[in-house]
């Protein structure tokens, strides 16, 4: 696969995630000033004020290229999400990147918006995926046997997280991936628990390449309790990768912008937030929750309770 001198990055958003997308893109472009980017924003249609926010970051501040793509309304007819949850249907757009993005885009980095990029991604972009459809990182819950039973494939292939992907669009188009996805959804949509991530694993578990954990450091990687969540050999590799994390992915429902977040590196989110128009914004923590945290700290100090997260140096 020929290397494109421009790094293509795609994000799926709706109006609720414009702020978080702006923070993520700020972190990406701030730490990759020596690279050229074309940022692809995919949505069902954003208001002008939302597009203006993204333009102010990508074009006005960093002088990079930007393209907005409106996905057809009919694209997600077979898809589903839990309407009471925090995940929207827009998450499925990454399944249809091959038809949403122009034909001349052969490869793209897909990034969720609940993450920050704290270093250069050039090495990740240059990963050779010419013989597979995806470059990806093992999921923090890849040790769960029920995932493989539900998705009907062998656990030896493991399970990847879909929040950070290096996508070989040329290959996906050539194998007719999107039609395969639609057919799978028609038969198995009720078996999907993690929605498009499950779908991607079901169809591409044997057509992907695992990359180092530092390219998608998920919340579970930092937890004290890892046994049973990931294979033991993965945990051994993970320890070294956490010394030099690049992409910090705030997986789960407690994001840094929520007062309940205790993520060891949530400060990174606020570092890049303070480079945007929302500088100084912080979640308001109720007094009752402050008291709960104080009690938890006291119990941990007395050895009556263990910390949820391992200790890591500030980055």
mmCIF file of N, CA, C and O in Angstrom, residues 5 16 31 42 63 91 108 115 149 154 161 172 180 188 190 192 195 201 217 219 228 233 253 272 281 285 287 304:
data_model
loop_
_atom_site.group_PDB
_atom_site.id
_atom_site.type_symbol
_atom_site.label_atom_id
_atom_site.label_comp_id
_atom_site.label_asym_id
_atom_site.label_seq_id
_atom_site.Cartn_x
_atom_site.Cartn_y
_atom_site.Cartn_z
ATOM 1 N N UNK A 5 1.110 11.071 1.690
ATOM 2 C CA UNK A 5 1.806 12.082 2.495
ATOM 3 C C UNK A 5 0.884 12.813 3.458
ATOM 4 O O UNK A 5 1.343 13.434 4.416
ATOM 5 N N UNK A 16 -24.095 16.479 20.015
ATOM 6 C CA UNK A 16 -23.764 16.322 21.427
ATOM 7 C C UNK A 16 -22.262 16.148 21.671
ATOM 8 O O UNK A 16 -21.799 16.311 22.802
ATOM 9 N N UNK A 31 0.037 17.923 18.980
ATOM 10 C CA UNK A 31 1.179 17.016 19.149
ATOM 11 C C UNK A 31 1.702 16.442 17.834
ATOM 12 O O UNK A 31 2.585 15.578 17.860
ATOM 13 N N UNK A 42 -17.768 12.953 10.017
ATOM 14 C CA UNK A 42 -18.927 12.241 9.488
ATOM 15 C C UNK A 42 -20.092 12.407 10.453
ATOM 16 O O UNK A 42 -19.946 12.204 11.658
ATOM 17 N N UNK A 63 -4.239 25.203 10.673
ATOM 18 C CA UNK A 63 -3.957 25.273 9.242
ATOM 19 C C UNK A 63 -4.006 23.946 8.520
ATOM 20 O O UNK A 63 -3.275 23.732 7.540
ATOM 21 N N UNK A 91 -22.257 5.870 15.912
ATOM 22 C CA UNK A 91 -21.110 4.984 16.076
ATOM 23 C C UNK A 91 -20.985 3.996 14.923
ATOM 24 O O UNK A 91 -19.888 3.535 14.596
ATOM 25 N N UNK A 108 -7.284 5.217 6.366
ATOM 26 C CA UNK A 108 -7.706 6.265 7.281
ATOM 27 C C UNK A 108 -7.529 5.801 8.722
ATOM 28 O O UNK A 108 -7.636 4.598 9.011
ATOM 29 N N UNK A 115 -11.238 10.607 23.682
ATOM 30 C CA UNK A 115 -9.827 10.276 23.852
ATOM 31 C C UNK A 115 -8.989 11.524 23.618
ATOM 32 O O UNK A 115 -9.460 12.532 23.088
ATOM 33 N N UNK A 149 -18.515 -16.800 22.148
ATOM 34 C CA UNK A 149 -19.695 -17.648 21.971
ATOM 35 C C UNK A 149 -20.806 -16.864 21.276
ATOM 36 O O UNK A 149 -21.487 -17.367 20.377
ATOM 37 N N UNK A 154 -13.604 -18.244 17.200
ATOM 38 C CA UNK A 154 -12.672 -18.820 18.172
ATOM 39 C C UNK A 154 -11.934 -17.725 18.948
ATOM 40 O O UNK A 154 -11.456 -16.747 18.362
ATOM 41 N N UNK A 161 -10.703 -3.430 20.308
ATOM 42 C CA UNK A 161 -11.484 -2.238 20.597
ATOM 43 C C UNK A 161 -11.581 -1.397 19.329
ATOM 44 O O UNK A 161 -10.582 -1.201 18.634
ATOM 45 N N UNK A 172 -11.267 -3.164 2.290
ATOM 46 C CA UNK A 172 -12.675 -3.308 2.672
ATOM 47 C C UNK A 172 -13.596 -3.156 1.462
ATOM 48 O O UNK A 172 -14.591 -3.876 1.324
ATOM 49 N N UNK A 180 -21.468 -7.308 3.433
ATOM 50 C CA UNK A 180 -21.343 -8.376 4.427
ATOM 51 C C UNK A 180 -21.883 -7.907 5.775
ATOM 52 O O UNK A 180 -22.546 -8.669 6.488
ATOM 53 N N UNK A 188 -28.156 -11.214 12.778
ATOM 54 C CA UNK A 188 -27.606 -11.301 14.134
ATOM 55 C C UNK A 188 -27.713 -10.024 14.948
ATOM 56 O O UNK A 188 -27.073 -9.915 16.001
ATOM 57 N N UNK A 190 -29.693 -8.841 17.037
ATOM 58 C CA UNK A 190 -30.089 -9.000 18.438
ATOM 59 C C UNK A 190 -28.990 -9.621 19.302
ATOM 60 O O UNK A 190 -29.099 -9.622 20.531
ATOM 61 N N UNK A 192 -25.849 -8.519 19.165
ATOM 62 C CA UNK A 192 -24.826 -7.500 19.358
ATOM 63 C C UNK A 192 -25.057 -6.764 20.675
ATOM 64 O O UNK A 192 -26.106 -6.175 20.882
ATOM 65 N N UNK A 195 -22.627 -3.351 19.903
ATOM 66 C CA UNK A 195 -23.030 -2.719 18.652
ATOM 67 C C UNK A 195 -21.998 -2.892 17.533
ATOM 68 O O UNK A 195 -21.618 -3.997 17.201
ATOM 69 N N UNK A 201 -15.772 -7.057 14.986
ATOM 70 C CA UNK A 201 -15.041 -8.236 15.443
ATOM 71 C C UNK A 201 -15.583 -9.506 14.824
ATOM 72 O O UNK A 201 -14.819 -10.406 14.447
ATOM 73 N N UNK A 217 -4.907 3.246 24.804
ATOM 74 C CA UNK A 217 -4.825 2.906 26.222
ATOM 75 C C UNK A 217 -6.201 3.092 26.844
ATOM 76 O O UNK A 217 -6.641 4.204 27.133
ATOM 77 N N UNK A 219 -9.408 2.445 29.619
ATOM 78 C CA UNK A 219 -9.570 2.576 31.065
ATOM 79 C C UNK A 219 -9.191 1.292 31.799
ATOM 80 O O UNK A 219 -8.503 1.326 32.818
ATOM 81 N N UNK A 228 -8.735 -12.049 34.309
ATOM 82 C CA UNK A 228 -9.985 -12.480 33.700
ATOM 83 C C UNK A 228 -10.509 -11.529 32.647
ATOM 84 O O UNK A 228 -11.357 -11.883 31.838
ATOM 85 N N UNK A 233 -0.915 -13.159 28.833
ATOM 86 C CA UNK A 233 0.212 -12.753 27.983
ATOM 87 C C UNK A 233 0.043 -11.308 27.500
ATOM 88 O O UNK A 233 1.025 -10.594 27.274
ATOM 89 N N UNK A 253 -18.536 4.621 30.793
ATOM 90 C CA UNK A 253 -19.545 5.679 30.905
ATOM 91 C C UNK A 253 -19.088 6.892 31.707
ATOM 92 O O UNK A 253 -19.698 7.952 31.616
ATOM 93 N N UNK A 272 -6.028 19.782 27.283
ATOM 94 C CA UNK A 272 -6.382 20.142 25.911
ATOM 95 C C UNK A 272 -7.702 20.910 25.847
ATOM 96 O O UNK A 272 -7.892 21.745 24.958
ATOM 97 N N UNK A 281 -13.422 25.149 31.994
ATOM 98 C CA UNK A 281 -14.644 24.413 32.330
ATOM 99 C C UNK A 281 -14.292 23.119 33.063
ATOM 100 O O UNK A 281 -13.431 22.363 32.630
ATOM 101 N N UNK A 285 -18.649 18.865 41.292
ATOM 102 C CA UNK A 285 -18.810 17.664 42.110
ATOM 103 C C UNK A 285 -19.686 17.967 43.321
ATOM 104 O O UNK A 285 -19.361 18.845 44.120
ATOM 105 N N UNK A 287 -21.355 17.830 47.010
ATOM 106 C CA UNK A 287 -20.722 17.645 48.315
ATOM 107 C C UNK A 287 -20.793 16.189 48.764
ATOM 108 O O UNK A 287 -19.822 15.653 49.313
ATOM 109 N N UNK A 304 -8.304 -1.049 54.343
ATOM 110 C CA UNK A 304 -9.621 -1.692 54.370
ATOM 111 C C UNK A 304 -10.291 -1.716 52.996
ATOM 112 O O UNK A 304 -11.324 -2.349 52.816
#
